[in-house]
Amino acid sequence: IQPAMSRKQTPSEFLKQIIGRPVVVKLNSGVDYRGVLACLDGYMNIALEQTEEYVNGQLKNKYGDAFIRGNNVLYISTQKRRA
Amino acid sequence: MADDQEQQVPVQNVEEPLDLIRLSLDERIYVKMRNERELRGRLNAYDQHLNMILGDVEETVTTVEIDEETFEEIYKTTKRNIPMLFVRGDGVILVSPPMRTGT
């Protein structure tokens, strides 16, 4: 899988490329959500599948599907898969 | 194959996150909100701001008390039931189908 940032691109192109990948979504509150990115929109509203919620590094909750309101999102990052 | 024209393929086949919420209409959902609040209720309506009308709702408010002597954190939850509720979207953090309790 080619890394998404192998060349210059706009943020919106990045967002299209990472759909379907496992991601880390960090919220302004510091809470972490890890899951597979189902889709997102220009407001950074996010739909995740197989979501896990981490608070202070600890796994707190699991959600089958999760919709996250974009204003809470600090960043969206891909997770490197470890072999 | 070098095309000089930019290909503008409208990507409408990918659903937006809000479309996925639409699938939960009339279903029971779980909503995590700011200020350590959670709601479980039936989604009757929503809009792009995440304003929602929820029916048959249970609200859970979680507080942490710190014991001054032992410094232990005491988590308390307060619940109340509301038959019909308008939720202002800016307080919403996360929306999900209800979790099976017992995690």
Tab-separated table of C-alpha atoms in Angstrom:
chain	number	residue	atom	x	y	z
A	1	ILE	CA	0.000	0.000	0.000
A	2	GLN	CA	1.582	3.259	-1.087
A	3	PRO	CA	1.869	5.786	1.724
A	4	ALA	CA	-0.602	8.578	1.139
A	5	MET	CA	1.996	11.303	1.551
A	6	SER	CA	4.462	10.231	-1.158
A	7	ARG	CA	3.943	13.448	-3.085
A	8	LYS	CA	2.557	16.927	-2.637
A	9	GLN	CA	-1.210	16.969	-2.431
A	10	THR	CA	-3.992	18.946	-0.959
A	11	PRO	CA	-5.608	17.904	2.316
A	12	SER	CA	-8.783	16.927	0.484
A	13	GLU	CA	-6.853	14.523	-1.720
A	14	PHE	CA	-5.320	12.999	1.369
A	15	LEU	CA	-8.779	12.528	2.835
A	16	LYS	CA	-9.970	10.676	-0.255
A	17	GLN	CA	-6.920	8.423	-0.225
A	18	ILE	CA	-7.177	7.206	3.336
A	19	ILE	CA	-10.724	5.919	3.122
A	20	GLY	CA	-10.784	2.227	3.996
A	21	ARG	CA	-7.580	2.408	6.026
A	22	PRO	CA	-7.197	1.979	9.762
A	23	VAL	CA	-6.873	5.422	11.304
A	24	VAL	CA	-6.393	7.204	14.583
A	25	VAL	CA	-8.762	10.092	15.225
A	26	LYS	CA	-7.727	12.351	18.073
A	27	LEU	CA	-10.288	14.714	19.519
A	28	ASN	CA	-9.712	18.123	21.059
A	29	SER	CA	-10.561	16.542	24.400
A	30	GLY	CA	-7.608	14.172	24.082
A	31	VAL	CA	-9.718	11.052	23.554
A	32	ASP	CA	-8.471	8.707	20.849
A	33	TYR	CA	-10.546	6.645	18.456
A	34	ARG	CA	-9.040	3.858	16.370
A	35	GLY	CA	-10.915	2.161	13.613
A	36	VAL	CA	-11.342	1.723	9.884
A	37	LEU	CA	-12.286	4.924	8.094
A	38	ALA	CA	-15.611	4.354	6.360
A	39	CYS	CA	-16.063	7.901	5.099
A	40	LEU	CA	-15.677	11.536	5.974
A	41	ASP	CA	-16.739	14.946	4.698
A	42	GLY	CA	-15.413	18.476	4.375
A	43	TYR	CA	-16.388	19.321	7.953
A	44	MET	CA	-14.237	16.423	9.171
A	45	ASN	CA	-17.329	14.551	10.274
A	46	ILE	CA	-16.087	10.963	10.394
A	47	ALA	CA	-17.684	7.547	10.119
A	48	LEU	CA	-15.576	4.705	11.547
A	49	GLU	CA	-16.054	0.953	11.703
A	50	GLN	CA	-14.744	-1.403	14.392
A	51	THR	CA	-13.989	1.551	16.611
A	52	GLU	CA	-12.061	1.490	19.858
A	53	GLU	CA	-12.029	4.397	22.261
A	54	TYR	CA	-8.849	5.121	24.215
A	55	VAL	CA	-8.759	7.498	27.162
A	56	ASN	CA	-5.314	8.220	28.626
A	57	GLY	CA	-3.967	5.373	26.547
A	58	GLN	CA	-6.438	2.917	28.041
A	59	LEU	CA	-9.070	1.108	26.006
A	60	LYS	CA	-12.391	2.248	27.361
A	61	ASN	CA	-15.068	1.314	24.842
A	62	LYS	CA	-15.731	-0.421	21.581
A	63	TYR	CA	-18.248	0.653	18.970
A	64	GLY	CA	-19.290	-1.287	15.884
A	65	ASP	CA	-19.970	1.905	13.966
A	66	ALA	CA	-19.223	5.407	15.145
A	67	PHE	CA	-20.029	8.817	13.736
A	68	ILE	CA	-17.840	11.612	15.098
A	69	ARG	CA	-18.831	15.256	14.761
A	70	GLY	CA	-16.126	17.121	12.910
A	71	ASN	CA	-15.710	20.095	15.244
A	72	ASN	CA	-14.307	17.768	17.925
A	73	VAL	CA	-11.573	16.396	15.669
A	74	LEU	CA	-7.998	17.495	16.265
A	75	TYR	CA	-6.459	15.199	13.662
A	76	ILE	CA	-6.932	12.087	11.557
A	77	SER	CA	-3.877	9.910	11.103
A	78	THR	CA	-3.221	6.572	9.411
A	79	GLN	CA	-1.901	3.730	11.526
A	80	LYS	CA	1.117	1.857	10.286
A	81	ARG	CA	0.369	-1.828	10.183
A	82	ARG	CA	2.955	-3.849	12.056
A	83	ALA	CA	3.801	-7.187	10.446
B	1	MET	CA	-1.725	8.358	-21.311
B	2	ALA	CA	-1.325	12.066	-20.641
B	3	ASP	CA	-4.631	13.863	-20.629
B	4	ASP	CA	-4.398	17.605	-20.588
B	5	GLN	CA	-7.936	17.940	-19.351
B	6	GLU	CA	-8.589	17.435	-15.664
B	7	GLN	CA	-10.920	14.556	-15.130
B	8	GLN	CA	-13.781	15.682	-12.982
B	9	VAL	CA	-15.509	12.524	-11.915
B	10	PRO	CA	-18.195	13.381	-9.375
B	11	VAL	CA	-17.755	10.956	-6.508
B	12	GLN	CA	-21.357	10.519	-5.449
B	13	ASN	CA	-21.196	6.780	-4.950
B	14	VAL	CA	-19.286	7.288	-1.655
B	15	GLU	CA	-21.708	8.068	1.131
B	16	GLU	CA	-21.100	10.865	3.541
B	17	PRO	CA	-21.017	10.214	7.280
B	18	LEU	CA	-24.410	11.937	7.563
B	19	ASP	CA	-25.879	9.419	5.125
B	20	LEU	CA	-24.831	6.669	7.492
B	21	ILE	CA	-26.667	8.381	10.336
B	22	ARG	CA	-29.746	8.373	8.154
B	23	LEU	CA	-29.645	4.580	8.298
B	24	SER	CA	-30.175	4.846	12.058
B	25	LEU	CA	-33.429	6.804	11.759
B	26	ASP	CA	-36.128	5.272	13.917
B	27	GLU	CA	-33.526	3.049	15.549
B	28	ARG	CA	-32.201	3.303	19.055
B	29	ILE	CA	-28.835	5.043	19.183
B	30	TYR	CA	-26.158	5.987	21.668
B	31	VAL	CA	-24.939	9.589	21.768
B	32	LYS	CA	-21.828	10.741	23.600
B	33	MET	CA	-21.979	14.423	24.452
B	34	ARG	CA	-19.795	17.069	26.003
B	35	ASN	CA	-19.781	17.496	29.760
B	36	GLU	CA	-19.628	13.769	30.384
B	37	ARG	CA	-23.159	13.096	29.230
B	38	GLU	CA	-24.545	10.152	27.334
B	39	LEU	CA	-27.926	9.623	25.783
B	40	ARG	CA	-29.678	6.472	24.670
B	41	GLY	CA	-32.871	6.912	22.736
B	42	ARG	CA	-34.739	6.504	19.481
B	43	LEU	CA	-33.598	8.782	16.663
B	44	ASN	CA	-36.660	10.505	15.233
B	45	ALA	CA	-34.938	13.297	13.311
B	46	TYR	CA	-31.582	14.941	12.740
B	47	ASP	CA	-29.985	17.598	10.598
B	48	GLN	CA	-26.549	18.565	9.295
B	49	HIS	CA	-25.721	20.286	12.596
B	50	LEU	CA	-26.449	17.054	14.420
B	51	ASN	CA	-29.440	18.691	16.092
B	52	MET	CA	-31.558	15.656	16.940
B	53	ILE	CA	-34.988	14.713	18.149
B	54	LEU	CA	-34.752	11.685	20.389
B	55	GLY	CA	-37.678	9.768	21.822
B	56	ASP	CA	-37.779	7.613	24.920
B	57	VAL	CA	-34.411	8.814	26.139
B	58	GLU	CA	-32.238	7.862	29.056
B	59	GLU	CA	-29.602	10.465	29.937
B	60	THR	CA	-26.542	9.457	31.964
B	61	VAL	CA	-24.412	12.150	33.599
B	62	THR	CA	-21.037	11.012	34.951
B	63	THR	CA	-19.209	12.904	37.677
B	64	VAL	CA	-15.901	12.277	39.420
B	65	GLU	CA	-15.458	13.102	43.052
B	66	ILE	CA	-11.997	13.093	44.531
B	67	ASP	CA	-11.774	12.034	48.154
B	68	GLU	CA	-9.731	14.664	49.948
B	69	GLU	CA	-8.047	12.147	52.216
B	70	THR	CA	-7.486	9.086	50.080
B	71	PHE	CA	-7.408	10.976	46.753
B	72	GLU	CA	-9.323	8.159	45.169
B	73	GLU	CA	-11.550	8.947	42.228
B	74	ILE	CA	-15.192	8.140	42.860
B	75	TYR	CA	-17.242	7.893	39.695
B	76	LYS	CA	-20.936	8.564	40.046
B	77	THR	CA	-23.625	8.388	37.408
B	78	THR	CA	-26.992	10.100	37.477
B	79	LYS	CA	-29.700	8.935	35.141
B	80	ARG	CA	-33.002	10.394	34.120
B	81	ASN	CA	-35.674	9.482	31.607
B	82	ILE	CA	-37.101	11.930	29.092
B	83	PRO	CA	-39.968	10.999	26.749
B	84	MET	CA	-39.085	13.454	23.969
B	85	LEU	CA	-35.907	15.509	23.665
B	86	PHE	CA	-34.413	18.099	21.319
B	87	VAL	CA	-30.625	17.892	21.317
B	88	ARG	CA	-28.601	20.869	20.097
B	89	GLY	CA	-25.968	19.596	17.710
B	90	ASP	CA	-22.972	21.513	18.980
B	91	GLY	CA	-22.878	19.408	22.139
B	92	VAL	CA	-22.626	16.125	20.253
B	93	ILE	CA	-19.339	14.256	20.143
B	94	LEU	CA	-20.199	10.782	18.855
B	95	VAL	CA	-23.216	8.859	17.590
B	96	SER	CA	-23.390	5.085	17.409
B	97	PRO	CA	-25.847	2.181	17.459
B	98	PRO	CA	-26.369	1.264	21.134
B	99	MET	CA	-23.686	-0.881	22.682
B	100	ARG	CA	-24.574	-4.185	24.157
B	101	THR	CA	-24.218	-3.423	27.864
B	102	GLY	CA	-21.789	-5.560	29.746
B	103	THR	CA	-18.409	-4.373	28.397
